[in-house]
PDB file of C-alpha atoms in Angstrom:
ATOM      1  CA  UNK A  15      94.214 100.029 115.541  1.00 80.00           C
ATOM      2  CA  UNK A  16      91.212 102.006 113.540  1.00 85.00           C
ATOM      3  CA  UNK A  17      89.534  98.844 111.330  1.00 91.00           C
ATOM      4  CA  UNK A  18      87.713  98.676 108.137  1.00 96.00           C
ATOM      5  CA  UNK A  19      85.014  95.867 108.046  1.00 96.00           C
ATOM      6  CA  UNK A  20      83.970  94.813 104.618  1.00 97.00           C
ATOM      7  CA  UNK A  21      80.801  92.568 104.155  1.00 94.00           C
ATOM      8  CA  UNK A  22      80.497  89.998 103.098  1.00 94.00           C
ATOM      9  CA  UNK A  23      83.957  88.483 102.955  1.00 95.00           C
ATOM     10  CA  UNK A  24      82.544  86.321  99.678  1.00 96.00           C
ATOM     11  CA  UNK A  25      80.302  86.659  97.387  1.00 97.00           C
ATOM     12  CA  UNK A  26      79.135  84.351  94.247  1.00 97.00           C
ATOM     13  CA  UNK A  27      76.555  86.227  91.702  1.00 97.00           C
ATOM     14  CA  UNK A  28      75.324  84.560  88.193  1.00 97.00           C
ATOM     15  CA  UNK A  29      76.304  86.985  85.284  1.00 98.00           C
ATOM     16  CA  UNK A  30      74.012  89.975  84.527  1.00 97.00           C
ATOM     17  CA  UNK A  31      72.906  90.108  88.402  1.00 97.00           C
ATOM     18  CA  UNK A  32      73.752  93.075  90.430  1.00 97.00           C
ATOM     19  CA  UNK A  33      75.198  93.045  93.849  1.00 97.00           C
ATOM     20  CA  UNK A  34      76.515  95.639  96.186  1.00 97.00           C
ATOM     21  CA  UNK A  35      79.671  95.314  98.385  1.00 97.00           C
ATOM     22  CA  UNK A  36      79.988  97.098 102.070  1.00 97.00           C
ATOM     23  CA  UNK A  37      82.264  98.761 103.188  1.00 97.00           C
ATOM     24  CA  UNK A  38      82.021 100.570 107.186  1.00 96.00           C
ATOM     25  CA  UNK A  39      84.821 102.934 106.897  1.00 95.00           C
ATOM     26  CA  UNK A  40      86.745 103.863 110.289  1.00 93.00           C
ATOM     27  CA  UNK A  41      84.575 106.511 111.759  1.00 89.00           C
ATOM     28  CA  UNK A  42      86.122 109.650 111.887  1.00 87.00           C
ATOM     29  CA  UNK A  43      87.609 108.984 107.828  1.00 91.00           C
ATOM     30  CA  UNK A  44      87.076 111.958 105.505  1.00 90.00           C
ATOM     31  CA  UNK A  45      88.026 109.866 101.921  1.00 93.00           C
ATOM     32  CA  UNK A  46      87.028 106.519 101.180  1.00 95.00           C
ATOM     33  CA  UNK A  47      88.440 104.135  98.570  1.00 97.00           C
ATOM     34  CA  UNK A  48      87.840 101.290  95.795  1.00 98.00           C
ATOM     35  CA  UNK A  49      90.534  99.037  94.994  1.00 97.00           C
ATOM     36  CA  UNK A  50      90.733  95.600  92.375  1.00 97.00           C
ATOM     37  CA  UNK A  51      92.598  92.956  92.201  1.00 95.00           C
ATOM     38  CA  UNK A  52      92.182  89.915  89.750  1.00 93.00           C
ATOM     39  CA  UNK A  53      93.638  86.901  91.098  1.00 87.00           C
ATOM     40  CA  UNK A  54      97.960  87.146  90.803  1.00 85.00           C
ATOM     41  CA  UNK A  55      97.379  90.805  89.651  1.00 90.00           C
ATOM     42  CA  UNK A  56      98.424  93.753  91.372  1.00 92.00           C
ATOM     43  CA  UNK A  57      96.002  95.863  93.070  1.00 95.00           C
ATOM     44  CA  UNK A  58      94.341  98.750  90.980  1.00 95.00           C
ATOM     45  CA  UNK A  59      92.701 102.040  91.861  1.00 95.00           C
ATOM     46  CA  UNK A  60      88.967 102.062  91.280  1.00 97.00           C
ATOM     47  CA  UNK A  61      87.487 105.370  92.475  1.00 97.00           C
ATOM     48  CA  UNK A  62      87.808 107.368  95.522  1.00 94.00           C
ATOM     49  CA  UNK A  63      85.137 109.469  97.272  1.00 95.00           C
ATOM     50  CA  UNK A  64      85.055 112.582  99.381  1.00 92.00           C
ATOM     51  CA  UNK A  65      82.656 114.778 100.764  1.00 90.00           C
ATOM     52  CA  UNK A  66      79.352 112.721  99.139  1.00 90.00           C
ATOM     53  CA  UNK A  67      81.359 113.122  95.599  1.00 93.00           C
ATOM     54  CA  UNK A  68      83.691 110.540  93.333  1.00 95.00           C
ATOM     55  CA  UNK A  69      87.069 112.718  93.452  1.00 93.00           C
ATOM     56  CA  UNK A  70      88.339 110.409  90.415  1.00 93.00           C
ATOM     57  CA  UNK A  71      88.174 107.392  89.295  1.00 94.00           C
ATOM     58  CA  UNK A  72      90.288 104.808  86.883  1.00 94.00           C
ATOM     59  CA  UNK A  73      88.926 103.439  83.586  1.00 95.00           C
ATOM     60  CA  UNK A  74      88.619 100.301  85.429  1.00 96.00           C
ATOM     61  CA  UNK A  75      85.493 101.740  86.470  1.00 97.00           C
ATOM     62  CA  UNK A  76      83.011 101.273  84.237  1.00 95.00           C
ATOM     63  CA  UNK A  77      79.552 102.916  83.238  1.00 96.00           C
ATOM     64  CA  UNK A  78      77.891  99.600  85.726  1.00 97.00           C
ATOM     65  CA  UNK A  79      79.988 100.455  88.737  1.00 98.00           C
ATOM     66  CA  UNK A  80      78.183 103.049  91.441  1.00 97.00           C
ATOM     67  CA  UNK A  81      79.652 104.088  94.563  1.00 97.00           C
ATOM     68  CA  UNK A  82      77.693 105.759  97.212  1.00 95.00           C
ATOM     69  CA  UNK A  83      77.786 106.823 101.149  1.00 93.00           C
ATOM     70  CA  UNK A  84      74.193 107.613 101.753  1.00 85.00           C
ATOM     71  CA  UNK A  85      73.744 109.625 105.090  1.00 78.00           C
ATOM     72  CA  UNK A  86      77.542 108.314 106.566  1.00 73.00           C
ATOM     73  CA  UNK A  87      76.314 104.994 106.746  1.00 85.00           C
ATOM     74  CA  UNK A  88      78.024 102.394 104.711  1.00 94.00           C
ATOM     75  CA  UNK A  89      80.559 103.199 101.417  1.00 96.00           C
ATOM     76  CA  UNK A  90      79.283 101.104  98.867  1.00 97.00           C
ATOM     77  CA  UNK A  91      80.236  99.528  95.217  1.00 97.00           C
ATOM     78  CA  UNK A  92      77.684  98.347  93.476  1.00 97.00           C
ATOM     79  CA  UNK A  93      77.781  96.852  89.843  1.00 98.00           C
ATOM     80  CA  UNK A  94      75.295  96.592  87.509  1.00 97.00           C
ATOM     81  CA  UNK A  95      75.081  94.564  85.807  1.00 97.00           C
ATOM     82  CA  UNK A  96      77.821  92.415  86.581  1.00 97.00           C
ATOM     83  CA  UNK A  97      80.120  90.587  83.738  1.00 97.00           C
ATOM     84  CA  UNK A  98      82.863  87.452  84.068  1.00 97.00           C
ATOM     85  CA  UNK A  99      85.753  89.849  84.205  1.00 96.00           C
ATOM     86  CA  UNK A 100      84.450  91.760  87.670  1.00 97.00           C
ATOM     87  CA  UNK A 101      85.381  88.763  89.339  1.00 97.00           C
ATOM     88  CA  UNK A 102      87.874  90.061  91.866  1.00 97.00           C
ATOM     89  CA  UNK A 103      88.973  90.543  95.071  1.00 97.00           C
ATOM     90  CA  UNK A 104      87.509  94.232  96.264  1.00 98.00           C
ATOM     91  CA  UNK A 105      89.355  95.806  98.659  1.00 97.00           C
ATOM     92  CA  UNK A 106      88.326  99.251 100.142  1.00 98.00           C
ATOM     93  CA  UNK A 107      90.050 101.761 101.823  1.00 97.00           C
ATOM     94  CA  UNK A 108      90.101 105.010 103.921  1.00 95.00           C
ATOM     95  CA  UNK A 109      92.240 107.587 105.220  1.00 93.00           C
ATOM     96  CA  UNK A 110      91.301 110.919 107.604  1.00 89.00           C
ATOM     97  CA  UNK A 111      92.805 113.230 105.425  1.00 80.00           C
ATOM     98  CA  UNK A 112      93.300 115.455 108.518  1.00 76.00           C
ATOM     99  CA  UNK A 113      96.978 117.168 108.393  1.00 69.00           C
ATOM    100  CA  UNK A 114      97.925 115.645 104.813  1.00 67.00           C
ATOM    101  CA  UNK A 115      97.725 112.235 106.372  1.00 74.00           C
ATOM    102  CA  UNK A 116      97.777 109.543 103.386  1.00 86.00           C
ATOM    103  CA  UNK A 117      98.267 106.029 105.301  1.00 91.00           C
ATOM    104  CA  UNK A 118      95.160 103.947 103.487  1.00 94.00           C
ATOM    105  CA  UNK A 119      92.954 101.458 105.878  1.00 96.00           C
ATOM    106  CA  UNK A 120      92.158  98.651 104.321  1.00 97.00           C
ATOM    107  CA  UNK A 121      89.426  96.348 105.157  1.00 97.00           C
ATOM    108  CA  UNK A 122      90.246  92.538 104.330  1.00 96.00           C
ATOM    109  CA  UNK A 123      88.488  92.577 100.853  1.00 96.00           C
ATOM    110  CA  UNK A 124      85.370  91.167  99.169  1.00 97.00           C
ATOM    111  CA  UNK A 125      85.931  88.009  96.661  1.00 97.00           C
ATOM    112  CA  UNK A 126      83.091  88.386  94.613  1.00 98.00           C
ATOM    113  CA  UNK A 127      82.735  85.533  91.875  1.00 98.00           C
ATOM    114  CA  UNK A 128      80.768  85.891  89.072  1.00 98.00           C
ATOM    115  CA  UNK A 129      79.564  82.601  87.234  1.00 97.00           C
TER     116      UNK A 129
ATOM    117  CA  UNK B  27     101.181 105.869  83.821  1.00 83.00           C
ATOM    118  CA  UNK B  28     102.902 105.315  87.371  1.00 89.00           C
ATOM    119  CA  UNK B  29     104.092 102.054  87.257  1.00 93.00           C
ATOM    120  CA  UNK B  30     105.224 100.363  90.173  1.00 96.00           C
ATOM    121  CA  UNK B  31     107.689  96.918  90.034  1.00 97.00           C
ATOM    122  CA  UNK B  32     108.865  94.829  93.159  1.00 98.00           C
ATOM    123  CA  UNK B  33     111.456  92.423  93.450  1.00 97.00           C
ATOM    124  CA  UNK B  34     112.142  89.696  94.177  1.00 97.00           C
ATOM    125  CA  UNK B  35     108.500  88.118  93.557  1.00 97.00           C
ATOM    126  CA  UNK B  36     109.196  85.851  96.898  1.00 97.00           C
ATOM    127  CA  UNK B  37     111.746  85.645  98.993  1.00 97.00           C
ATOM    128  CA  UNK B  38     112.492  82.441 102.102  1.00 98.00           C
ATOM    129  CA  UNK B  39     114.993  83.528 104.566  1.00 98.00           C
ATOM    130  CA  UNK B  40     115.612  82.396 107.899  1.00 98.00           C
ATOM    131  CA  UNK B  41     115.229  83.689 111.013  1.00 98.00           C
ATOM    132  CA  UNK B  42     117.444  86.268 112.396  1.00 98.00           C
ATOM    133  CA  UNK B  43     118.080  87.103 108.905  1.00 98.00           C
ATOM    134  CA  UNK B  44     118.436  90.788 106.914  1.00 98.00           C
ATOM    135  CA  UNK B  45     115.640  90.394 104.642  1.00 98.00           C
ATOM    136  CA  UNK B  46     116.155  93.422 101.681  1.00 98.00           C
ATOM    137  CA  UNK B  47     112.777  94.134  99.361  1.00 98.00           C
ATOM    138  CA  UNK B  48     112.898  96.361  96.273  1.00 98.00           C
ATOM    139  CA  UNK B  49     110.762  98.574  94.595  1.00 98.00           C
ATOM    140  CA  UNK B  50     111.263 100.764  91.661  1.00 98.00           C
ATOM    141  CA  UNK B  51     108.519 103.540  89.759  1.00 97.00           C
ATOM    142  CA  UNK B  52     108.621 105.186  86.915  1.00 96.00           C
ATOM    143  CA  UNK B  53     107.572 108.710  87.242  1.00 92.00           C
ATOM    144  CA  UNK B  54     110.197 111.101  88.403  1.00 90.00           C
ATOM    145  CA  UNK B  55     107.776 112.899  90.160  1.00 90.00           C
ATOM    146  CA  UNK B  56     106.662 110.657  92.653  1.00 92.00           C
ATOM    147  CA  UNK B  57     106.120 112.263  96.344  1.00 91.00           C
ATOM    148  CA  UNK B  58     104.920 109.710  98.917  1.00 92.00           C
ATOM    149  CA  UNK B  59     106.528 106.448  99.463  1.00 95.00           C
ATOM    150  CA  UNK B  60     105.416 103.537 101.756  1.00 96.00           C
ATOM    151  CA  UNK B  61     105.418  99.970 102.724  1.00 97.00           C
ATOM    152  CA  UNK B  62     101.857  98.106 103.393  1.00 97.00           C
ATOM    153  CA  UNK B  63     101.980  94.300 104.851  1.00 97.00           C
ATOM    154  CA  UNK B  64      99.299  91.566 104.133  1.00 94.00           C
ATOM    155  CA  UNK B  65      99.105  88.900 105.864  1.00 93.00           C
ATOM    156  CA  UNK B  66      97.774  85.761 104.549  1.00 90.00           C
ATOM    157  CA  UNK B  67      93.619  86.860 104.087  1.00 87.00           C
ATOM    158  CA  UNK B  68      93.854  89.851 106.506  1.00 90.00           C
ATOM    159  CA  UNK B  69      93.672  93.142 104.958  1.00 93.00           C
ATOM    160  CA  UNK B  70      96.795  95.430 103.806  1.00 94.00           C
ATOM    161  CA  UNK B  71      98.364  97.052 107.039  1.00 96.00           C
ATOM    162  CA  UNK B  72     100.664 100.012 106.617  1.00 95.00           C
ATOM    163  CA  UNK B  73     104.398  99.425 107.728  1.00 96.00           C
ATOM    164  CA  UNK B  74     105.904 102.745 106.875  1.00 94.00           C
ATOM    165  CA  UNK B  75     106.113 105.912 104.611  1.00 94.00           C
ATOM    166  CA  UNK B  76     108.496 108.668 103.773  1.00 94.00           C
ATOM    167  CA  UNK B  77     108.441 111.869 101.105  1.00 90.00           C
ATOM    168  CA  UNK B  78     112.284 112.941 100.925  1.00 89.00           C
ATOM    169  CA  UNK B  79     115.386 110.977  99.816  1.00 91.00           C
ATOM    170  CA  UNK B  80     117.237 108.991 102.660  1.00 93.00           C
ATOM    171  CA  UNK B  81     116.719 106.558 105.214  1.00 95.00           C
ATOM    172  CA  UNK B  82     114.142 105.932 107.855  1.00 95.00           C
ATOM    173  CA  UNK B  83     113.913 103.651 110.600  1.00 96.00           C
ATOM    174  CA  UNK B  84     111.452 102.467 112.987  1.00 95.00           C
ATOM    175  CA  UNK B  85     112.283  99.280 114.583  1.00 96.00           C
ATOM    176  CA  UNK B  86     113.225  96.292 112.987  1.00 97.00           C
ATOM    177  CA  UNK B  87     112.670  98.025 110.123  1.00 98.00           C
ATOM    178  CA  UNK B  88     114.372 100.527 107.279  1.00 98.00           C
ATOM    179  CA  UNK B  89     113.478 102.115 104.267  1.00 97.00           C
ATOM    180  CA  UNK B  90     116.130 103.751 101.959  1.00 97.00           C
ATOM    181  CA  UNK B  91     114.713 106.268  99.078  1.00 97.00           C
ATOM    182  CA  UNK B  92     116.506 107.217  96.200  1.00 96.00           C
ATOM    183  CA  UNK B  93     114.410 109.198  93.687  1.00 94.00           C
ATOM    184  CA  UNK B  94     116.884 110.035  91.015  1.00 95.00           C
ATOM    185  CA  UNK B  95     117.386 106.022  90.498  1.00 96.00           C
ATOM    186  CA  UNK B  96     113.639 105.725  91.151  1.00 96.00           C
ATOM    187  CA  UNK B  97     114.302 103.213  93.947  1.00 97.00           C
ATOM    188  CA  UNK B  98     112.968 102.587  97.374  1.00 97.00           C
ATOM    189  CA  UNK B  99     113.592  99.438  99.422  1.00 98.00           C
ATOM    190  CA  UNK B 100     112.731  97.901 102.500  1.00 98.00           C
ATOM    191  CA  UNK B 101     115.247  96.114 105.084  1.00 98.00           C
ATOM    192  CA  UNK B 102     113.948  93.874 107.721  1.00 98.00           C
ATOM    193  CA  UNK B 103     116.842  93.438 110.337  1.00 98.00           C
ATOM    194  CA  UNK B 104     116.667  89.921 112.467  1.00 98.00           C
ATOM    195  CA  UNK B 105     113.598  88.704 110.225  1.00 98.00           C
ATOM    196  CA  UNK B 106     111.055  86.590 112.231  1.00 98.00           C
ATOM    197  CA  UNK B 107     108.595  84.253 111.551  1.00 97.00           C
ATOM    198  CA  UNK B 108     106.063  87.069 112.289  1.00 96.00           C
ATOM    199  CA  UNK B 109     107.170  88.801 108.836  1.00 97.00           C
ATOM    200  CA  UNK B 110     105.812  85.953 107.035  1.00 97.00           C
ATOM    201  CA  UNK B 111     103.262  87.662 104.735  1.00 97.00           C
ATOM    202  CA  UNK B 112     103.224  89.982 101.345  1.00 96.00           C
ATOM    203  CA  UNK B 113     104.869  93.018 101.162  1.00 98.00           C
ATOM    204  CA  UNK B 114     103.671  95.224  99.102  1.00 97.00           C
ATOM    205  CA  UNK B 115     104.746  99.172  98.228  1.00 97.00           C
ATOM    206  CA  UNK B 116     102.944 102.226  96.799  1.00 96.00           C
ATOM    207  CA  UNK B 117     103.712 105.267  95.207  1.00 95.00           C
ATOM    208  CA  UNK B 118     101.742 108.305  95.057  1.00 91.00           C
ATOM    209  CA  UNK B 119     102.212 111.372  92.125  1.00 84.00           C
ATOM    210  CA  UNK B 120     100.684 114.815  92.564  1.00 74.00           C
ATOM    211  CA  UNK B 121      98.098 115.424  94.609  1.00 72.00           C
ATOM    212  CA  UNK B 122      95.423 113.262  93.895  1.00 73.00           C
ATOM    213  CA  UNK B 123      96.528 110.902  97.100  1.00 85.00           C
ATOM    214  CA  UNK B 124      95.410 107.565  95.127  1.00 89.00           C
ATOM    215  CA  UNK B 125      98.794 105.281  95.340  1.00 93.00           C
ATOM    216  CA  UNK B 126      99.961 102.609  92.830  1.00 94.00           C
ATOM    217  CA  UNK B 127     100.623  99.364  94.198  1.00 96.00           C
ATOM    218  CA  UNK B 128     103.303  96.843  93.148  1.00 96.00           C
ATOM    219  CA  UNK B 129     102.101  93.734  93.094  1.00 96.00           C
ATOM    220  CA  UNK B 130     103.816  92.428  95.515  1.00 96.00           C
ATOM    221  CA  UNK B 131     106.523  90.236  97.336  1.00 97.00           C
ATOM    222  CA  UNK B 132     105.729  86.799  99.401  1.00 97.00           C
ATOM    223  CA  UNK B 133     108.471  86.929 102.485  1.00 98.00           C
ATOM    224  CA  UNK B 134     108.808  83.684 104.364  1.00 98.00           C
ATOM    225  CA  UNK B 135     110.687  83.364 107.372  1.00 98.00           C
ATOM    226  CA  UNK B 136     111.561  79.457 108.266  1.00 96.00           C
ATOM    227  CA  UNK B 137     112.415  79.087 112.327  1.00 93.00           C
TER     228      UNK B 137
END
């Protein structure tokens, strides 16, 4: 079935750094997604993104989290700069939006650790 | 705010067993219901969905809505090993197609 690759699959960042997570969307997705989930949490709406533009996002998502699809290429999350409570498992998302479809792909998440 | 319970928080059956998961929301005017699976570091897969009140089936699989008791459940007839994983359900409100998860349920299904 249509896949969502996330990269890289961990990542460990000292406090105050940026960093950027990847997200390659399945191709022919129209929204794309940002969800978080701290370790025995549930998982919690970010943002989501449509047409170059944030549709809405959560107050999870603070004034050091971006999100960007430059020229259809990769979706990305970037914070910064990062703090001890981003450390998370980030899972992204999309759907085709075609027809009023709303089953979410997920890619297999980003555990990014922040020291 | 949606929010979005499961029960049990794990659940061991064995195999060839009905395996029953709950899930109850809090805002009446929920629209889009559905069932996601996880297994163990693989990314969320959806199961199944449904809008109106009522059953569905596909499968091994069932899932009974009932909106005025703001329920929804999941049945897993003759369980197998295969369904070890997380389940976990989502509910989306109005239109702005950004589901709440529960957090989740672990399902493990001894041979």
């Amino acid at each position: 079935g249509p896949k969502v690759l996330q990269i890289p699959s961990h990542q460990i960042i000292d406090m105050g750094q940026m960093v950027t997570l990847n997200c390659d969307p399945v191709s022919n997705h129209l929204y794309f997604y940002w969800y978080k989930q701290i370790l025995g949490q549930q998982m919690e709406f970010l943002v989501n993104f449509y047409n170059g533009k944030v549709m809405e996002k959560s107050k999870l998502f603070k004034d050091q989290f971006s999100v960007e699809r430059p020229d259809g290429s990769y979706f990305t999350l970037k914070i910064q700069p990062t703090a001890l409570e981003d450390s998370a498992v980030y899972f992204c998302a999309s759907r085709t939006g075609t027809g009023g479809a709303e089953t979410l792909y997920f890619g297999s998440g980003t555990r990014l650790t922040v020291l | 705010q949606q929010k979005v319970q499961q029960s049990p928080e794990s659940l061991i059956v064995p195999e060839g067993a009905m395996t029953s998961l709950n899930c109850t929301f809090s805002d009446s005017a929920s629209q889009y219901f559905a069932w996601y699976r996880q297994h163990s570091g693989k990314a969320p897969k959806a199961l199944m969905s449904i809008f109106s009140n009522g059953e569905k089936e596909e499968g091994r699989f069932t899932i009974h809505l009932n909106k005025a008791s703001l329920h929804f459940s999941l049945h897993i007839r003759d369980s197998q090993p295969s369904d070890s994983a997380l389940y976990l359900c989502a509910v989306r409100t109005g239109g702005n197609y950004k589901p709440t998860f529960g957090k989740g349920t672990s399902l493990v299904v001894h041979p």
